Amino acid sequence: MYHPTTRVLTVLELLQTYGRMSGPDLAARLEVNVRTIRHYITLLQDLGIPIEAERGRGGAYRLRPGFKLPPLMFTEDEAVALTLGLLVARRMGLTAAAPATEGALAKVERVLPDTTRAQVQALQQALRLEFPMFYDAPDSAVVVAFSSAVQQQRQVHFAYQSWRGEATQRTLDPYGVVYYGGRWYGAGFCHLRCDLRAFRLDRVQQARLLSTRFVRPADFDILTFVTRSLATTPGTWAIEVLLYTDLETARQHVPPTLATLEVVTEGVLLRCNVQHLDWFAHFLAGLGWALVVYKPAELRDELRALAQRVAALAESSASMLM
């Protein structure tokens, strides 16, 4: 837990790192209100730290040009947070090579007091991070390029290979980057398609920032956009199934990346696109709800075939017990 003194010093660290920051930005970083930030600024000014306040609509706080403090020591909480971040980055394959993570961890340990260093070392030795990594991680340079483009609101140009194997050159106004379902995605306005698009970053090559700038929509929700994009990705079969359940229950069992769900009079209408019907028949059967397949008719055939196979297994099991 942060103490008030630690928060005050964190304000100073942020201003040294970023040069200038607004009150709302500082408040969001420290999870306090803007009034509290003004109090912290006053405390620092009383200590002789030359912090200047820029007035007006785009006002911000900044350190007087040329002022610099020597690096502050990591607190115990900061050291743990940094160590966890490096370990997660290594597990997710976001570092170019293992030595990058190991070198950073070694540098962190070198500046820590003995007690905190022992705790960080214990964390590295005892902690095991195990979360799904079913897919190849993107090049860390691609993630950095997209993230920098989002932060600087600059266009990014890259080569992209679609799920069909189609290779294209894209120029994108990137609105955000998200890690979801074991994959990294970038999304924004694609100038090739003249529309919003989501891109898997492991399919991106040769990403580079352009000098052209754009304005990112303030209300853009990248997670919502990416999940909906995944649910509506074209496939071999277009599915429409009526589920006899309520929307809340359906959302608990149907991943948002798999299908869209719409409340109708009879229940919930599921729509999606899939490449193979056999596994989707298994998915529907596993839900255990009454349902009506509107389309395609071939999905009904798959459900019948699945029922016959399950019935055959039951008969075979029963005969072996006799």
Tab-separated table of C-alpha atoms in Angstrom:
chain	number	residue	atom	x	y	z
A	1	MET	CA	0.000	0.000	0.000
A	2	TYR	CA	1.305	3.489	-0.874
A	3	HIS	CA	1.834	6.005	1.949
A	4	PRO	CA	1.279	9.747	1.307
A	5	THR	CA	5.041	10.455	1.259
A	6	THR	CA	5.558	7.737	-1.347
A	7	ARG	CA	2.822	9.232	-3.502
A	8	VAL	CA	4.411	12.680	-3.296
A	9	LEU	CA	7.755	11.273	-4.430
A	10	THR	CA	5.980	9.376	-7.205
A	11	VAL	CA	4.639	12.693	-8.538
A	12	LEU	CA	8.221	13.950	-8.689
A	13	GLU	CA	9.380	10.790	-10.458
A	14	LEU	CA	6.602	11.110	-13.050
A	15	LEU	CA	7.429	14.751	-13.747
A	16	GLN	CA	11.122	13.911	-14.143
A	17	THR	CA	10.259	11.085	-16.537
A	18	TYR	CA	7.608	12.757	-18.709
A	19	GLY	CA	8.603	16.421	-18.444
A	20	ARG	CA	5.062	17.752	-18.095
A	21	MET	CA	1.789	16.140	-17.024
A	22	SER	CA	-1.700	17.451	-16.398
A	23	GLY	CA	-3.422	17.201	-13.038
A	24	PRO	CA	-5.979	14.639	-14.318
A	25	ASP	CA	-3.169	12.486	-15.785
A	26	LEU	CA	-1.267	12.480	-12.500
A	27	ALA	CA	-4.457	11.762	-10.576
A	28	ALA	CA	-5.229	8.787	-12.825
A	29	ARG	CA	-1.709	7.380	-12.396
A	30	LEU	CA	-1.805	7.647	-8.597
A	31	GLU	CA	-5.514	6.762	-8.263
A	32	VAL	CA	-6.362	9.925	-6.354
A	33	ASN	CA	-8.376	13.044	-7.211
A	34	VAL	CA	-7.058	16.244	-8.790
A	35	ARG	CA	-7.403	18.167	-5.530
A	36	THR	CA	-5.031	15.709	-3.847
A	37	ILE	CA	-2.540	16.166	-6.692
A	38	ARG	CA	-2.589	19.941	-6.103
A	39	HIS	CA	-1.800	19.244	-2.437
A	40	TYR	CA	1.146	17.004	-3.411
A	41	ILE	CA	2.463	19.678	-5.780
A	42	THR	CA	2.302	22.263	-2.990
A	43	LEU	CA	4.230	19.935	-0.656
A	44	LEU	CA	6.974	19.498	-3.269
A	45	GLN	CA	7.152	23.235	-3.893
A	46	ASP	CA	7.459	23.820	-0.139
A	47	LEU	CA	10.469	21.464	-0.199
A	48	GLY	CA	12.109	23.694	-2.794
A	49	ILE	CA	11.339	21.562	-5.851
A	50	PRO	CA	10.847	24.031	-8.757
A	51	ILE	CA	7.524	22.803	-10.152
A	52	GLU	CA	5.761	25.238	-12.445
A	53	ALA	CA	2.025	25.175	-13.161
A	54	GLU	CA	0.922	26.034	-16.683
A	55	ARG	CA	-2.476	27.687	-16.549
A	56	GLY	CA	-5.278	27.414	-19.058
A	57	ARG	CA	-7.271	24.741	-20.822
A	58	GLY	CA	-4.248	22.629	-21.712
A	59	GLY	CA	-2.460	23.413	-18.479
A	60	ALA	CA	-0.034	21.033	-16.851
A	61	TYR	CA	2.674	20.737	-14.217
A	62	ARG	CA	6.338	20.631	-15.156
A	63	LEU	CA	9.756	20.820	-13.572
A	64	ARG	CA	11.716	23.966	-14.308
A	65	PRO	CA	13.975	23.304	-17.340
A	66	GLY	CA	17.415	22.072	-16.326
A	67	PHE	CA	16.348	20.802	-12.895
A	68	LYS	CA	17.226	17.164	-12.225
A	69	LEU	CA	17.378	15.033	-9.104
A	70	PRO	CA	19.548	11.916	-8.812
A	71	PRO	CA	17.588	8.673	-9.342
A	72	LEU	CA	15.367	7.712	-6.427
A	73	MET	CA	15.654	4.282	-4.832
A	74	PHE	CA	12.943	1.744	-5.526
A	75	THR	CA	10.524	1.135	-2.699
A	76	GLU	CA	9.705	-2.468	-1.841
A	77	ASP	CA	6.346	-2.272	-3.632
A	78	GLU	CA	7.936	-0.691	-6.719
A	79	ALA	CA	10.643	-3.359	-6.871
A	80	VAL	CA	8.039	-6.141	-6.626
A	81	ALA	CA	5.865	-4.498	-9.299
A	82	LEU	CA	8.831	-4.093	-11.655
A	83	THR	CA	9.999	-7.667	-11.090
A	84	LEU	CA	6.516	-9.035	-11.759
A	85	GLY	CA	6.286	-6.980	-14.947
A	86	LEU	CA	9.619	-8.310	-16.229
A	87	LEU	CA	8.683	-11.907	-15.400
A	88	VAL	CA	5.331	-11.558	-17.182
A	89	ALA	CA	7.033	-9.991	-20.208
A	90	ARG	CA	9.431	-12.929	-20.363
A	91	ARG	CA	6.582	-15.439	-20.067
A	92	MET	CA	4.633	-13.706	-22.834
A	93	GLY	CA	7.619	-13.672	-25.162
A	94	LEU	CA	7.714	-9.883	-25.387
A	95	THR	CA	11.462	-9.559	-24.900
A	96	ALA	CA	13.713	-10.007	-27.912
A	97	ALA	CA	15.853	-12.491	-25.997
A	98	ALA	CA	16.147	-13.968	-22.523
A	99	PRO	CA	19.252	-11.875	-21.692
A	100	ALA	CA	17.137	-8.706	-21.999
A	101	THR	CA	14.929	-9.748	-19.099
A	102	GLU	CA	17.763	-11.208	-17.066
A	103	GLY	CA	19.852	-8.062	-17.549
A	104	ALA	CA	16.991	-5.813	-16.446
A	105	LEU	CA	16.314	-7.965	-13.380
A	106	ALA	CA	20.000	-7.892	-12.462
A	107	LYS	CA	20.068	-4.088	-12.715
A	108	VAL	CA	17.013	-3.809	-10.490
A	109	GLU	CA	18.566	-6.075	-7.873
A	110	ARG	CA	21.842	-4.153	-7.926
A	111	VAL	CA	20.242	-0.915	-6.677
A	112	LEU	CA	18.077	-2.477	-3.980
A	113	PRO	CA	18.846	-2.605	-0.263
A	114	ASP	CA	19.625	-6.074	1.079
A	115	THR	CA	16.192	-6.744	2.598
A	116	THR	CA	14.268	-5.777	-0.535
A	117	ARG	CA	16.758	-7.604	-2.781
A	118	ALA	CA	16.180	-10.813	-0.807
A	119	GLN	CA	12.422	-10.471	-1.257
A	120	VAL	CA	12.757	-9.888	-5.003
A	121	GLN	CA	15.046	-12.902	-5.357
A	122	ALA	CA	12.574	-15.037	-3.417
A	123	LEU	CA	9.824	-13.885	-5.754
A	124	GLN	CA	11.840	-14.888	-8.843
A	125	GLN	CA	12.699	-18.303	-7.435
A	126	ALA	CA	9.303	-19.220	-6.002
A	127	LEU	CA	6.843	-17.663	-8.437
A	128	ARG	CA	5.657	-19.704	-11.385
A	129	LEU	CA	3.593	-17.892	-14.002
A	130	GLU	CA	1.351	-20.287	-15.876
A	131	PHE	CA	-1.233	-18.861	-18.233
A	132	PRO	CA	-2.262	-20.023	-21.713
A	133	MET	CA	0.335	-19.428	-24.432
A	134	PHE	CA	-1.236	-21.381	-27.266
A	135	TYR	CA	0.041	-19.060	-29.966
A	136	ASP	CA	3.310	-17.543	-31.106
A	137	ALA	CA	4.050	-14.150	-29.600
A	138	PRO	CA	4.489	-11.203	-31.962
A	139	ASP	CA	7.838	-9.534	-32.453
A	140	SER	CA	8.314	-7.244	-29.454
A	141	ALA	CA	9.380	-4.476	-31.864
A	142	VAL	CA	5.928	-4.656	-33.478
A	143	VAL	CA	4.165	-4.280	-30.117
A	144	VAL	CA	6.388	-1.324	-29.260
A	145	ALA	CA	5.839	0.298	-32.669
A	146	PHE	CA	2.053	0.024	-32.433
A	147	SER	CA	1.993	1.207	-28.808
A	148	SER	CA	4.213	4.185	-29.634
A	149	ALA	CA	2.013	5.055	-32.600
A	150	VAL	CA	-1.078	4.996	-30.354
A	151	GLN	CA	0.580	7.150	-27.706
A	152	GLN	CA	1.972	9.677	-30.211
A	153	GLN	CA	-1.109	9.521	-32.463
A	154	ARG	CA	1.035	8.817	-35.525
A	155	GLN	CA	0.176	6.541	-38.407
A	156	VAL	CA	1.951	3.203	-38.707
A	157	HIS	CA	2.759	1.353	-41.944
A	158	PHE	CA	3.223	-2.424	-42.014
A	159	ALA	CA	3.014	-5.599	-44.061
A	160	TYR	CA	0.155	-7.895	-43.065
A	161	GLN	CA	-0.872	-11.460	-43.862
A	162	SER	CA	-4.565	-12.207	-43.379
A	163	TRP	CA	-6.080	-15.484	-42.170
A	164	ARG	CA	-6.617	-16.373	-45.840
A	165	GLY	CA	-2.902	-15.933	-46.527
A	166	GLU	CA	-3.425	-12.665	-48.416
A	167	ALA	CA	-0.418	-10.324	-48.126
A	168	THR	CA	-1.100	-6.580	-48.099
A	169	GLN	CA	0.598	-3.308	-47.225
A	170	ARG	CA	-1.405	-1.305	-44.681
A	171	THR	CA	-1.372	2.228	-43.313
A	172	LEU	CA	-3.251	2.488	-40.028
A	173	ASP	CA	-4.364	5.157	-37.583
A	174	PRO	CA	-3.916	2.934	-34.501
A	175	TYR	CA	-6.410	3.603	-31.717
A	176	GLY	CA	-5.221	0.954	-29.271
A	177	VAL	CA	-3.364	-2.282	-28.510
A	178	VAL	CA	-4.849	-5.138	-26.485
A	179	TYR	CA	-3.826	-8.614	-25.306
A	180	TYR	CA	-6.858	-10.886	-25.366
A	181	GLY	CA	-7.390	-14.631	-25.490
A	182	GLY	CA	-3.688	-15.398	-25.802
A	183	ARG	CA	-3.060	-13.023	-28.721
A	184	TRP	CA	-2.010	-9.402	-29.261
A	185	TYR	CA	-4.193	-7.143	-31.407
A	186	GLY	CA	-3.955	-3.623	-32.759
A	187	ALA	CA	-7.001	-1.759	-34.036
A	188	GLY	CA	-7.805	1.514	-35.719
A	189	PHE	CA	-8.733	3.133	-39.020
A	190	CYS	CA	-7.265	1.225	-41.987
A	191	HIS	CA	-6.611	3.457	-45.003
A	192	LEU	CA	-6.551	0.477	-47.375
A	193	ARG	CA	-10.113	-0.585	-46.458
A	194	CYS	CA	-11.295	2.923	-45.415
A	195	ASP	CA	-12.855	1.439	-42.302
A	196	LEU	CA	-12.099	0.328	-38.749
A	197	ARG	CA	-10.117	-2.915	-38.633
A	198	ALA	CA	-8.427	-5.150	-36.049
A	199	PHE	CA	-5.102	-6.863	-36.756
A	200	ARG	CA	-3.321	-9.753	-35.106
A	201	LEU	CA	0.133	-8.458	-34.278
A	202	ASP	CA	1.786	-11.834	-34.836
A	203	ARG	CA	0.812	-11.427	-38.520
A	204	VAL	CA	2.414	-7.990	-38.764
A	205	GLN	CA	5.848	-7.479	-40.294
A	206	GLN	CA	8.071	-4.442	-40.868
A	207	ALA	CA	6.003	-2.014	-38.803
A	208	ARG	CA	7.290	1.560	-38.871
A	209	LEU	CA	5.945	4.846	-37.593
A	210	LEU	CA	5.088	7.577	-40.091
A	211	SER	CA	5.232	11.315	-39.538
A	212	THR	CA	1.532	11.750	-40.394
A	213	ARG	CA	-0.602	12.370	-37.333
A	214	PHE	CA	-4.254	11.662	-36.579
A	215	VAL	CA	-6.809	12.290	-33.831
A	216	ARG	CA	-7.852	9.229	-31.856
A	217	PRO	CA	-11.584	9.059	-30.976
A	218	ALA	CA	-11.975	9.637	-27.254
A	219	ASP	CA	-14.740	7.039	-26.897
A	220	PHE	CA	-13.017	4.174	-28.741
A	221	ASP	CA	-13.099	0.933	-26.699
A	222	ILE	CA	-10.514	-1.375	-28.222
A	223	LEU	CA	-11.473	-4.470	-26.215
A	224	THR	CA	-15.118	-4.226	-27.257
A	225	PHE	CA	-14.137	-3.603	-30.870
A	226	VAL	CA	-11.660	-6.496	-31.039
A	227	THR	CA	-14.011	-9.038	-29.449
A	228	ARG	CA	-16.820	-8.056	-31.800
A	229	SER	CA	-14.451	-8.192	-34.785
A	230	LEU	CA	-13.384	-11.703	-33.851
A	231	ALA	CA	-16.995	-12.818	-33.484
A	232	THR	CA	-17.874	-11.513	-36.954
A	233	THR	CA	-14.767	-12.698	-38.813
A	234	PRO	CA	-15.831	-14.299	-42.119
A	235	GLY	CA	-15.819	-18.095	-42.240
A	236	THR	CA	-16.952	-20.993	-44.396
A	237	TRP	CA	-20.292	-21.302	-42.594
A	238	ALA	CA	-22.595	-18.496	-41.411
A	239	ILE	CA	-24.429	-19.669	-38.279
A	240	GLU	CA	-27.748	-18.558	-36.806
A	241	VAL	CA	-29.082	-20.465	-33.798
A	242	LEU	CA	-31.875	-19.616	-31.388
A	243	LEU	CA	-30.941	-20.436	-27.792
A	244	TYR	CA	-33.744	-20.914	-25.275
A	245	THR	CA	-32.064	-19.058	-22.426
A	246	ASP	CA	-31.577	-15.505	-21.190
A	247	LEU	CA	-28.830	-13.133	-22.301
A	248	GLU	CA	-26.898	-13.125	-19.023
A	249	THR	CA	-26.699	-16.930	-18.935
A	250	ALA	CA	-25.733	-17.057	-22.613
A	251	ARG	CA	-22.900	-14.586	-22.045
A	252	GLN	CA	-21.527	-16.787	-19.271
A	253	HIS	CA	-21.125	-19.720	-21.661
A	254	VAL	CA	-20.589	-18.200	-25.120
A	255	PRO	CA	-17.262	-16.336	-25.505
A	256	PRO	CA	-17.672	-12.833	-26.965
A	257	THR	CA	-14.998	-13.652	-29.553
A	258	LEU	CA	-17.003	-16.636	-30.809
A	259	ALA	CA	-20.402	-15.137	-31.534
A	260	THR	CA	-22.689	-12.166	-31.195
A	261	LEU	CA	-25.754	-12.522	-28.993
A	262	GLU	CA	-29.050	-10.702	-29.498
A	263	VAL	CA	-32.151	-10.806	-27.321
A	264	VAL	CA	-35.267	-11.857	-29.275
A	265	THR	CA	-38.795	-12.726	-28.192
A	266	GLU	CA	-38.129	-16.463	-27.921
A	267	GLY	CA	-34.721	-16.262	-26.271
A	268	VAL	CA	-31.232	-15.322	-27.523
A	269	LEU	CA	-30.150	-15.332	-31.162
A	270	LEU	CA	-26.566	-16.490	-31.685
A	271	ARG	CA	-24.743	-15.464	-34.863
A	272	CYS	CA	-21.209	-16.390	-35.879
A	273	ASN	CA	-19.024	-17.664	-38.695
A	274	VAL	CA	-17.011	-20.882	-38.446
A	275	GLN	CA	-14.684	-22.897	-40.616
A	276	HIS	CA	-15.828	-26.349	-39.450
A	277	LEU	CA	-19.300	-27.463	-38.382
A	278	ASP	CA	-18.333	-30.605	-36.462
A	279	TRP	CA	-16.659	-28.815	-33.536
A	280	PHE	CA	-19.454	-26.236	-33.410
A	281	ALA	CA	-21.992	-29.045	-33.116
A	282	HIS	CA	-20.027	-30.297	-30.100
A	283	PHE	CA	-20.047	-26.781	-28.654
A	284	LEU	CA	-23.823	-26.432	-28.998
A	285	ALA	CA	-24.431	-29.873	-27.517
A	286	GLY	CA	-22.223	-28.984	-24.564
A	287	LEU	CA	-24.390	-25.974	-23.730
A	288	GLY	CA	-27.234	-28.299	-22.791
A	289	TRP	CA	-30.014	-25.877	-23.757
A	290	ALA	CA	-32.948	-26.337	-26.074
A	291	LEU	CA	-32.202	-24.626	-29.356
A	292	VAL	CA	-33.291	-24.193	-32.957
A	293	VAL	CA	-30.802	-24.136	-35.819
A	294	TYR	CA	-31.963	-21.564	-38.341
A	295	LYS	CA	-28.975	-21.980	-40.634
A	296	PRO	CA	-27.188	-23.742	-42.124
A	297	ALA	CA	-29.153	-26.946	-42.568
A	298	GLU	CA	-25.846	-28.839	-42.569
A	299	LEU	CA	-25.419	-27.958	-38.886
A	300	ARG	CA	-28.593	-29.932	-38.102
A	301	ASP	CA	-27.045	-32.898	-39.924
A	302	GLU	CA	-23.903	-32.556	-37.789
A	303	LEU	CA	-25.983	-32.510	-34.595
A	304	ARG	CA	-27.854	-35.665	-35.678
A	305	ALA	CA	-24.579	-37.415	-36.498
A	306	LEU	CA	-23.164	-36.379	-33.122
A	307	ALA	CA	-26.254	-37.723	-31.339
A	308	GLN	CA	-25.898	-41.052	-33.141
A	309	ARG	CA	-22.233	-41.328	-32.183
A	310	VAL	CA	-23.005	-40.547	-28.531
A	311	ALA	CA	-25.856	-43.067	-28.513
A	312	ALA	CA	-23.551	-45.693	-30.018
A	313	LEU	CA	-20.982	-45.044	-27.316
A	314	ALA	CA	-23.644	-45.456	-24.632
A	315	GLU	CA	-24.818	-48.765	-26.154
A	316	SER	CA	-21.251	-50.025	-26.442
A	317	SER	CA	-20.531	-49.110	-22.822
A	318	ALA	CA	-23.707	-50.801	-21.603
A	319	SER	CA	-22.998	-54.016	-23.534
A	320	MET	CA	-19.499	-54.259	-22.038
A	321	LEU	CA	-20.969	-54.189	-18.526
A	322	MET	CA	-23.349	-57.081	-19.154
